[in-house]
CSV table of C-alpha atoms and ligand atoms in Angstrom, one decimal:
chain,number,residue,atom,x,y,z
A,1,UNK,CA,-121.7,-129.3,154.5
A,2,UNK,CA,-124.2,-126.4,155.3
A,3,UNK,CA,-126.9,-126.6,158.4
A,4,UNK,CA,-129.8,-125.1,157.9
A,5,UNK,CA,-131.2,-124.4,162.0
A,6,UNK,CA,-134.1,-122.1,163.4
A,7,UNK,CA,-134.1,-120.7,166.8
A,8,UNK,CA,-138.4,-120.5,166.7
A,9,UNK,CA,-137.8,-123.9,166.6
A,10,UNK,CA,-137.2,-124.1,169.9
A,11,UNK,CA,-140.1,-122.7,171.3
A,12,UNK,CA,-141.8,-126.3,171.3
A,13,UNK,CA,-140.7,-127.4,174.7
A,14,UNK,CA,-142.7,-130.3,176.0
A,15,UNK,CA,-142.6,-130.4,179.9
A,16,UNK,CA,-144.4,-134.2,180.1
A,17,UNK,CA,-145.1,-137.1,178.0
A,18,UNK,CA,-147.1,-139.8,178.8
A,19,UNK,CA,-145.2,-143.0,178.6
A,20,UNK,CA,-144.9,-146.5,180.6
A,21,UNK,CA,-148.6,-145.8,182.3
A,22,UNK,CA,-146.5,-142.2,183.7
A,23,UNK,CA,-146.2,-139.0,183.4
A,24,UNK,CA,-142.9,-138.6,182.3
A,25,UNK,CA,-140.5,-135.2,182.0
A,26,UNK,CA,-140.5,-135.2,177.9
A,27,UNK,CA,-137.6,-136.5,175.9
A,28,UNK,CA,-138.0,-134.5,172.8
A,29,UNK,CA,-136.9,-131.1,173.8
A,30,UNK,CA,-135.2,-128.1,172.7
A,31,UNK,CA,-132.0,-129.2,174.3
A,32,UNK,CA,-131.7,-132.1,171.8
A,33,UNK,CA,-131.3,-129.7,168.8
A,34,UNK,CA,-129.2,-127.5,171.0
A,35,UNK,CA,-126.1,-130.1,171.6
A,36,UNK,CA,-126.4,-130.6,167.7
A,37,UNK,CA,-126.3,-126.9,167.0
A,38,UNK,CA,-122.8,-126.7,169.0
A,39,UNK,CA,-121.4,-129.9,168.1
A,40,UNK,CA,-121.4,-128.7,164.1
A,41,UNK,CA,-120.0,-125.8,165.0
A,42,UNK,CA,-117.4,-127.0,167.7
A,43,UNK,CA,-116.4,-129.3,164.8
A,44,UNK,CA,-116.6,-126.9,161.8
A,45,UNK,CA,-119.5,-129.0,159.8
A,46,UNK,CA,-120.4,-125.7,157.8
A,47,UNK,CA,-122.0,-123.0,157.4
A,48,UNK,CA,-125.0,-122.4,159.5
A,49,UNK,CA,-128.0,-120.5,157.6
A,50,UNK,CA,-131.2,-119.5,158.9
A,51,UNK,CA,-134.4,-121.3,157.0
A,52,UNK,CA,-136.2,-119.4,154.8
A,53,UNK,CA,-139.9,-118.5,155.9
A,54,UNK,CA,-142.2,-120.5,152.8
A,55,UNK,CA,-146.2,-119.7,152.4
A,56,UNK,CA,-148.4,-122.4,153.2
A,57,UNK,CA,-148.4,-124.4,149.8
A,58,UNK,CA,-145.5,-126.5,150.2
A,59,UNK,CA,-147.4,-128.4,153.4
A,60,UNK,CA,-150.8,-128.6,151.8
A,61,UNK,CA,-149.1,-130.9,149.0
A,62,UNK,CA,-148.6,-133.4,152.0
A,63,UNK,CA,-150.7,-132.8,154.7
A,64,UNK,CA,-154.6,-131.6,154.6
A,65,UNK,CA,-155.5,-128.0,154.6
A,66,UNK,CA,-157.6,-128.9,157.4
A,67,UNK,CA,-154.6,-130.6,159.5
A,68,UNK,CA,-152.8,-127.7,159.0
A,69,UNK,CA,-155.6,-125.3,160.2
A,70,UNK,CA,-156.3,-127.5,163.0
A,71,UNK,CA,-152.8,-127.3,164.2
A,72,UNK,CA,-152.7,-123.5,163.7
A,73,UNK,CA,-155.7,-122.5,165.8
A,74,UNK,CA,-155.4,-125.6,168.0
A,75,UNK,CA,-153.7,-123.3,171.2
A,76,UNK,CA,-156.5,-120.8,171.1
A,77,UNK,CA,-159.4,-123.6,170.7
A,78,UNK,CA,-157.5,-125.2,174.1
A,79,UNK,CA,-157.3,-121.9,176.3
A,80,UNK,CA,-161.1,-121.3,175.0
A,81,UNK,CA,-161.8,-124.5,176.5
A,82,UNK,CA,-160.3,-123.0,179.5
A,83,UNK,CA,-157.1,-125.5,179.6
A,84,UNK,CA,-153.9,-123.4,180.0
A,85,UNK,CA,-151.4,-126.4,180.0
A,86,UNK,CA,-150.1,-128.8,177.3
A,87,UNK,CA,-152.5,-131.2,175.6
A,88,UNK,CA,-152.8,-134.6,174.9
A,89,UNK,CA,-155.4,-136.8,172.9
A,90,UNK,CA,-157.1,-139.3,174.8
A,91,UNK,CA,-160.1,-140.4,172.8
A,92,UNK,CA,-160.0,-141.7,168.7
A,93,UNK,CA,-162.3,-142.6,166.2
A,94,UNK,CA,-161.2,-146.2,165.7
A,95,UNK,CA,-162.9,-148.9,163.8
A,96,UNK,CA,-166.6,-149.1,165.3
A,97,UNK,CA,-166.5,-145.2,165.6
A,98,UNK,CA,-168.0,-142.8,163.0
A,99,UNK,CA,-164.8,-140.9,160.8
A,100,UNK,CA,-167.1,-138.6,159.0
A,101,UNK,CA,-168.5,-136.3,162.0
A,102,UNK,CA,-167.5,-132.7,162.1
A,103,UNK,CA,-166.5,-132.9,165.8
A,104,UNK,CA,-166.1,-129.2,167.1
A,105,UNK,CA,-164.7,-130.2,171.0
A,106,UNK,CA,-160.9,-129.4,171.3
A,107,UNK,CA,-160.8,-133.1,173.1
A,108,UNK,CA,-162.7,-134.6,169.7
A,109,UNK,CA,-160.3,-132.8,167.3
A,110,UNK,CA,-157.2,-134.1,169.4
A,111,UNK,CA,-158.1,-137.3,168.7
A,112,UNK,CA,-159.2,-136.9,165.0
A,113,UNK,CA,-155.7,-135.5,163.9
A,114,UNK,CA,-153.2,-137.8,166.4
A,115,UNK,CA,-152.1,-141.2,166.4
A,116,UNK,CA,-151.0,-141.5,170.3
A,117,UNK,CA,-151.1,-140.0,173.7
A,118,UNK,CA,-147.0,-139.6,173.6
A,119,UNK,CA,-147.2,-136.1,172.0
A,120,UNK,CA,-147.5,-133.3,173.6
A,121,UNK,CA,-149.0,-130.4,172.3
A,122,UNK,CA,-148.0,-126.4,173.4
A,123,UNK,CA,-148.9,-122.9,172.9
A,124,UNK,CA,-145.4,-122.4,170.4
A,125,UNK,CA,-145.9,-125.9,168.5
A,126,UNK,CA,-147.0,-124.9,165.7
A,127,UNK,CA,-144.5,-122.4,165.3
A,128,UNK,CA,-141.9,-124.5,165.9
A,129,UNK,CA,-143.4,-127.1,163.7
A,130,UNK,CA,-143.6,-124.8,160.4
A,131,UNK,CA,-140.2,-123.7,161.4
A,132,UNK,CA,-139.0,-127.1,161.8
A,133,UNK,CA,-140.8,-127.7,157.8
A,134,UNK,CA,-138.9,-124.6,156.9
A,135,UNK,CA,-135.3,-125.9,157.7
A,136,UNK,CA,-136.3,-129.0,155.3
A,137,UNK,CA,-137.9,-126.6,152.6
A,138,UNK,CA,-134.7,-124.5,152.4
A,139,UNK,CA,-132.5,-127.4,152.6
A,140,UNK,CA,-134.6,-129.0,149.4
A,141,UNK,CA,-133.7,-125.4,147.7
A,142,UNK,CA,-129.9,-125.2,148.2
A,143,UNK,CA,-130.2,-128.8,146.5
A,144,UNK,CA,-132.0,-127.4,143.4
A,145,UNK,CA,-129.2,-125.0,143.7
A,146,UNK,CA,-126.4,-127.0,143.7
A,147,UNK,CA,-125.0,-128.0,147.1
A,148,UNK,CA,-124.3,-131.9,146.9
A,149,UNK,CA,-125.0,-132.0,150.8
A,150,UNK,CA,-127.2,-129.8,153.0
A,151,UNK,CA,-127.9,-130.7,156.9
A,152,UNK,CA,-131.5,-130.1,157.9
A,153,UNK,CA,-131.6,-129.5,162.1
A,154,UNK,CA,-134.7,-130.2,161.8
A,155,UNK,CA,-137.3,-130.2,165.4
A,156,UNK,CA,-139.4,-131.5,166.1
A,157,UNK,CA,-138.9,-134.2,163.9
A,158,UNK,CA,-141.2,-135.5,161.6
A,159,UNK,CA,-141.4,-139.3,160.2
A,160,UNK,CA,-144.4,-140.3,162.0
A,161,UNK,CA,-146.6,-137.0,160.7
A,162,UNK,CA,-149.0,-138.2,158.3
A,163,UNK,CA,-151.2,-136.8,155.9
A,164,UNK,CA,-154.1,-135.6,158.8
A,165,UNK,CA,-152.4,-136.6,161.9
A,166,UNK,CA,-149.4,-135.9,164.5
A,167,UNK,CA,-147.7,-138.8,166.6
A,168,UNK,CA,-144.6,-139.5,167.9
A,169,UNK,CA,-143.2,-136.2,168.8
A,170,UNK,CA,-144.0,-135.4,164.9
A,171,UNK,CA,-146.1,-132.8,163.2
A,172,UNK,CA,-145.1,-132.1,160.1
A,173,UNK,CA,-143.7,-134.8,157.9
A,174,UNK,CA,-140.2,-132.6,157.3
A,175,UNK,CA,-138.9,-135.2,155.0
A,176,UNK,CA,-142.3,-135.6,152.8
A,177,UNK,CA,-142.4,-132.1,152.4
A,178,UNK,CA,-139.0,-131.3,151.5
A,179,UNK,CA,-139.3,-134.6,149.1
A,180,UNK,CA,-142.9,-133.8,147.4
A,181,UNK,CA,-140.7,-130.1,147.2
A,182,UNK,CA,-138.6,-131.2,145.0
A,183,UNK,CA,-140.9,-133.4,142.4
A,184,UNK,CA,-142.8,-130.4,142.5
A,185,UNK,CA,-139.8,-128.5,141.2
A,186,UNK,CA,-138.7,-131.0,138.6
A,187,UNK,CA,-137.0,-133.7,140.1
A,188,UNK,CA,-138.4,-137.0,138.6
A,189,UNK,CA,-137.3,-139.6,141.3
A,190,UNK,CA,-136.5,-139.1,145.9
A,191,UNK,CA,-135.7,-141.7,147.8
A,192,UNK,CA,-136.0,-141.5,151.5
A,193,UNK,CA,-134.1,-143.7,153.9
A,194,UNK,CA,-135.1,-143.9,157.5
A,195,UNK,CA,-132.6,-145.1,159.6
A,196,UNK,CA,-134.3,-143.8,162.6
A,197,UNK,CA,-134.8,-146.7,165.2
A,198,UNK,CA,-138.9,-146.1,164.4
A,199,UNK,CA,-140.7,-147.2,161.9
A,200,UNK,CA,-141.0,-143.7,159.5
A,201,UNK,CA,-144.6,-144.9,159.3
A,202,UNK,CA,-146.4,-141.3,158.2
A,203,UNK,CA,-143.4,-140.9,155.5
A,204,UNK,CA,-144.7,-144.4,154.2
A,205,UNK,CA,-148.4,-144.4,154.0
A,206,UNK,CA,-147.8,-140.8,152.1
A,207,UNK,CA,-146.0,-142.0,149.0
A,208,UNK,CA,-147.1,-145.8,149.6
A,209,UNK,CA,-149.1,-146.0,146.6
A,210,UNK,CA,-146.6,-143.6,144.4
A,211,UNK,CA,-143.3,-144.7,142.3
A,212,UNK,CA,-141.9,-141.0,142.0
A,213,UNK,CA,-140.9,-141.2,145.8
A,214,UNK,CA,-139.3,-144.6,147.1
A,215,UNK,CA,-139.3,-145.2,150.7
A,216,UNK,CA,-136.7,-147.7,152.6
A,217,UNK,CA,-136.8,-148.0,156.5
A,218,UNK,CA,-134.0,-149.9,158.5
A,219,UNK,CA,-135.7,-149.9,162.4
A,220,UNK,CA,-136.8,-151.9,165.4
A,221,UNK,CA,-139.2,-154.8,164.9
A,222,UNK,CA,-142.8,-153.0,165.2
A,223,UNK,CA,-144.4,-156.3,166.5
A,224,UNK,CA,-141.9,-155.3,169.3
A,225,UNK,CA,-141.7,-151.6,169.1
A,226,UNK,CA,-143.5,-148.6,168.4
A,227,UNK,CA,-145.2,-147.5,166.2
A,228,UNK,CA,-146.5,-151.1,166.5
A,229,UNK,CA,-149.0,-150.6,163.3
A,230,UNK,CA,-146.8,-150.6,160.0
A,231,UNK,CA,-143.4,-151.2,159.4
A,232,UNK,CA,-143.6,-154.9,158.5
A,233,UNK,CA,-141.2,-156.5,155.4
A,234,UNK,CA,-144.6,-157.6,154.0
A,235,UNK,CA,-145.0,-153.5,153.0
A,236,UNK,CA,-143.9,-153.0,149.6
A,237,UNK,CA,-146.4,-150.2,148.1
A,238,UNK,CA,-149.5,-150.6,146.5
A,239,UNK,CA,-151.1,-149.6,142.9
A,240,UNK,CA,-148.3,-147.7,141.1
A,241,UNK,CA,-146.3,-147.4,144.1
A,242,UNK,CA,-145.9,-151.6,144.3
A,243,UNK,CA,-142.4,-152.2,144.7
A,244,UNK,CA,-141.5,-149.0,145.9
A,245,UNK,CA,-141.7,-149.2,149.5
A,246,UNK,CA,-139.4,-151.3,151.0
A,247,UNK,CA,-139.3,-152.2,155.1
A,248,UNK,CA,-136.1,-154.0,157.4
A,249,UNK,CA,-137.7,-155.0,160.5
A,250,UNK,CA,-134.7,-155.7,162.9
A,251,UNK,CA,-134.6,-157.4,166.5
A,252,UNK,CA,-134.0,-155.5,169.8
A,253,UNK,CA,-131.4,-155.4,170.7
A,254,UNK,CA,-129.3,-155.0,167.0
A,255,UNK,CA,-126.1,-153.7,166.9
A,256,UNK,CA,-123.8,-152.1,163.9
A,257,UNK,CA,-122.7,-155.7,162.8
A,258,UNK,CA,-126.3,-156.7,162.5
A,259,UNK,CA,-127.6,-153.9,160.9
A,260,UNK,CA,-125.3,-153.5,157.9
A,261,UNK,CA,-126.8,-156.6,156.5
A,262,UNK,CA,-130.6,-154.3,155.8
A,263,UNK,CA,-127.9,-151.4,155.2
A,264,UNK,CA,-125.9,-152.8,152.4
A,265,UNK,CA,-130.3,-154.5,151.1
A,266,UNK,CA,-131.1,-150.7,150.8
A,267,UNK,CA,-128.6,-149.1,149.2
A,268,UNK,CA,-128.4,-151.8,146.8
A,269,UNK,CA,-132.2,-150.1,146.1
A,270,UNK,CA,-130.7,-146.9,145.5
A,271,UNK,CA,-128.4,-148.2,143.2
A,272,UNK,CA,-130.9,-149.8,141.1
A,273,UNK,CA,-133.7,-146.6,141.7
A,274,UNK,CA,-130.9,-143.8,141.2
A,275,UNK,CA,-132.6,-141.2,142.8
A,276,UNK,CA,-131.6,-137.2,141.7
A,277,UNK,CA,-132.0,-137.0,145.3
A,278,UNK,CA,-131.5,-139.0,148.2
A,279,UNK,CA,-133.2,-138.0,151.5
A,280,UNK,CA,-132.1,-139.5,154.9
A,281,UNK,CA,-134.7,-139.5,157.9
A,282,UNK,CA,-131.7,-138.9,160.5
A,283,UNK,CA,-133.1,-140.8,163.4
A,284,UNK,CA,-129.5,-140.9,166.1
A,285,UNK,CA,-132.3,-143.4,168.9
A,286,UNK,CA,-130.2,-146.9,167.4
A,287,UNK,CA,-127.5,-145.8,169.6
A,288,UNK,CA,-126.8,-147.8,173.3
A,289,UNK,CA,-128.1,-145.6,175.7
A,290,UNK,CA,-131.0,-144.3,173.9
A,291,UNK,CA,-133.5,-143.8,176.8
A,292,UNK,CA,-136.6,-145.0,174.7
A,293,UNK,CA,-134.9,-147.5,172.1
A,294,UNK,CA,-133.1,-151.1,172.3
A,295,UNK,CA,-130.5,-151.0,169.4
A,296,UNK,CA,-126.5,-151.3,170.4
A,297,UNK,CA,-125.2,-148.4,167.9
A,298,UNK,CA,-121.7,-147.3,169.3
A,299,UNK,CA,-120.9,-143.5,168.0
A,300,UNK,CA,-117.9,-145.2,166.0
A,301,UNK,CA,-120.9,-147.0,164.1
A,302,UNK,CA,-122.3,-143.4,163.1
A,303,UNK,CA,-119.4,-142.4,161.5
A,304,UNK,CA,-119.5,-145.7,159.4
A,305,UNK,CA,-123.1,-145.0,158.6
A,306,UNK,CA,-122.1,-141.6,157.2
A,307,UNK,CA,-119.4,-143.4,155.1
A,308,UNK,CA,-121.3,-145.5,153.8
A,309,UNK,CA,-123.9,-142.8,152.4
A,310,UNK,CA,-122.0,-141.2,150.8
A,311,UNK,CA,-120.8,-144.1,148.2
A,312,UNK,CA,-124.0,-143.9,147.7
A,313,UNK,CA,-122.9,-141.1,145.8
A,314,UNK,CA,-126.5,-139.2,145.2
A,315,UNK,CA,-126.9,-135.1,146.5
A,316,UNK,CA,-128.5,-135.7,149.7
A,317,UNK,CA,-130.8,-134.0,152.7
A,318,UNK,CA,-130.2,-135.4,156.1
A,319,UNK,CA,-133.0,-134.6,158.0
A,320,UNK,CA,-132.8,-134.8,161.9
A,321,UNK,CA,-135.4,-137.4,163.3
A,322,UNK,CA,-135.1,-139.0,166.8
A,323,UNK,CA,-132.4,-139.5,169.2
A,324,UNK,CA,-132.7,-139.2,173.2
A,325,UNK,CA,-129.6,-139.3,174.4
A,326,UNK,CA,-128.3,-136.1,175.1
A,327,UNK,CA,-125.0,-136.2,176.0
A,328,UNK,CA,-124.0,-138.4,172.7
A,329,UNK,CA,-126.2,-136.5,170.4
A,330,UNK,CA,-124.4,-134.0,168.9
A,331,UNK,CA,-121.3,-136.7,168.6
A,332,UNK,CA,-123.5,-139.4,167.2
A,333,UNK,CA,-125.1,-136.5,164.1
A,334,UNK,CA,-122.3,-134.9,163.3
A,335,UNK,CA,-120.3,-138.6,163.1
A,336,UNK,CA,-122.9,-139.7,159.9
A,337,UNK,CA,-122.1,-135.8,158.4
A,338,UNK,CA,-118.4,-136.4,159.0
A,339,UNK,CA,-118.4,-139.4,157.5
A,340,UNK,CA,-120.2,-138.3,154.5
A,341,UNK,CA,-117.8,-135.6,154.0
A,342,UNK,CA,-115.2,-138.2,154.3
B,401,OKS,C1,-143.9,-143.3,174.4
B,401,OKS,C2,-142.9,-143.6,173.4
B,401,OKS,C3,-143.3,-143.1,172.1
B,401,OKS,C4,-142.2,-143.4,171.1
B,401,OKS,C5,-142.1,-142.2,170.1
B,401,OKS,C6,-141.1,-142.4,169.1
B,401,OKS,C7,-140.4,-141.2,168.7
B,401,OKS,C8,-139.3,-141.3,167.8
B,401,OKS,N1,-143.8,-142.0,175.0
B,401,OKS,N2,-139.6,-141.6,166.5
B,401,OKS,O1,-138.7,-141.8,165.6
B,401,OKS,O2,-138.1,-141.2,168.0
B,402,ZN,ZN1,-137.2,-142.6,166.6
């Protein structure tokens, strides 16, 4: 299987998060993508190709022009401000509070594009971001091409991104784009499966009320978790899309035995939805000694999810989402793309 990887994508490098009332060193860092990077190569995955750069369009089907232009000119609006470090939102426009105002402070505009205070924002994030949209993009084209499998190394990750707002270590929703990519060029039906410990919860609300893209999510209980908001097995799609969203709330604390149960529930989806494509939100955070999640994967139980994918048998994108721990990282990806290849 080929990896599609950009180096610009490392130049988002978070020094802090905010997290557990602290000021935290950041766990969504370059070095994450890094360990991935050798591991596919240490174990001959594939070929590794460089994304192709893509004009703006292919984001503006999923996220706002307005988003996007936020995002863009977001470092200079900060240093105008005369901040010189990283940012975070601290102030939203919740129920009570007016959504229509043209807020022109940096500090408003944070808050009008974000869902949290967990995601820092640098001087190279956009960047990074666009490149991190590109990886997906170019892995969608080698699909219209013909490869059965491509691996998308894509960070920062993206499954929280919505259609006007970052969260979650996420800008760009890298598995929306490279799915509204290929409708765009033909395709008739994507699924995405999120087996990222998180709820995928910008990936949903963008193709919630839509049957052209179906979206499954296997993840920790939100009532328990973050993203604490969505993510429920009440949320099934609305309008058209009724029926098309599909969500497997699990306990803390799950472990491989007590997740194939939602596993074997969604693919039995697939089956029935036969998707031209299937894309997988890559999340590797179910795994034991995740720093930031409460799941029991082993990184035997990756390799079983990769096997069990591919009977799936559908041409599929993985797309890398979360996954803190380091040291098992590259083990735990390249185990599902192993797997897969069988
Ligand atoms: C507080 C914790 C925020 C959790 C962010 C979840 C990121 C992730 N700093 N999503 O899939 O892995
Ligand atoms: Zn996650």
């Amino acid at each position: 299987m080929k990896t599609v990887f950009s180096d610009t994508q490392l130049a988002h490098a978070p020094a802090q998060e905010i997290s557990d009332g602290e000021l935290k060193p950041a766990v969504e860092i370059p070095s994450r993508a890094e360990i991935v990077l050798k591991t596919v190569r240490d174990r001959n995955v594939g070929e590794i190709v460089a994304p192709e750069d893509f004009p703006i369009r292919p984001l503006h089907r999923v996220h706002s022009p307005d988003y996007v232009s936020f995002l863009e000119g977001f470092w200079e609006k900060w240093t105008a401000a005369g901040r010189s470090k990283e940012a975070f939102p601290f102030v939203w426009p919740i129920r009570s509070l007016r959504q229509d105002t043209t807020v022109n402070h940096i500090d408003g505009l944070l808050g009008r594009y974000s869902m949290d205070a967990g995601t820092p924002l640098g001087e190279h994030t956009y960047r990074a971001a666009r490149a991190s949209a590109d990886t997906a993009l170019t892995a969608a084209k080698m699909i219209l091409n013909g490869e059965k499998a491509v691996f998308s190394l894509c960070r920062p990750p993206g499954h929280h991104a919505g259609f006007d707002f970052f969260g979650g270590y996420c800008f760009f929703n890298n598995a929306a784009v490279a799915a509204q990519y290929l409708r765009d060029y033909g395709l008739h039906r994507i699924a995405i499966l999120d087996v990222d410990y998180h709820h995928g919860n910008g990936t949903q609300a963008l193709f919630y009320d839509r049957p052209d893209v179906l979206f499954l999510s296997i993840h920790a209980d939100p009532k328990e978790e973050y993203p604490y908001f969505l993510g429920y097995a009440d949320e099934t799609g609305e309008h058209a899309g009724t029926g098309f969203t599909r969500n497997w709330p699990l306990p803390l604390g799950t472990d491989w035995d007590g997740y194939t149960p939602a596993l074997e529930e969604a693919c039995r989806w697939l089956l029935v939805y036969k998707p031209d494509v299937m894309i997988v939100s890559l999340g590797m955070d179910c795994f034991e000694n995740d720093p930031i999640s409460k799941f029991a994967f082993k990184s035997e139980d990756y390799l079983r999810l990769g096997q069990r994918l591919k009977k799936v048998g559908v041409p599929t994108i993985f797309v890398m989402e979360g996954g803190y721990a380091v040291d098992a990282l590259g083990t735990n990806c390249v185990n599902v793309l192993e797997g897969f290849e069988g």
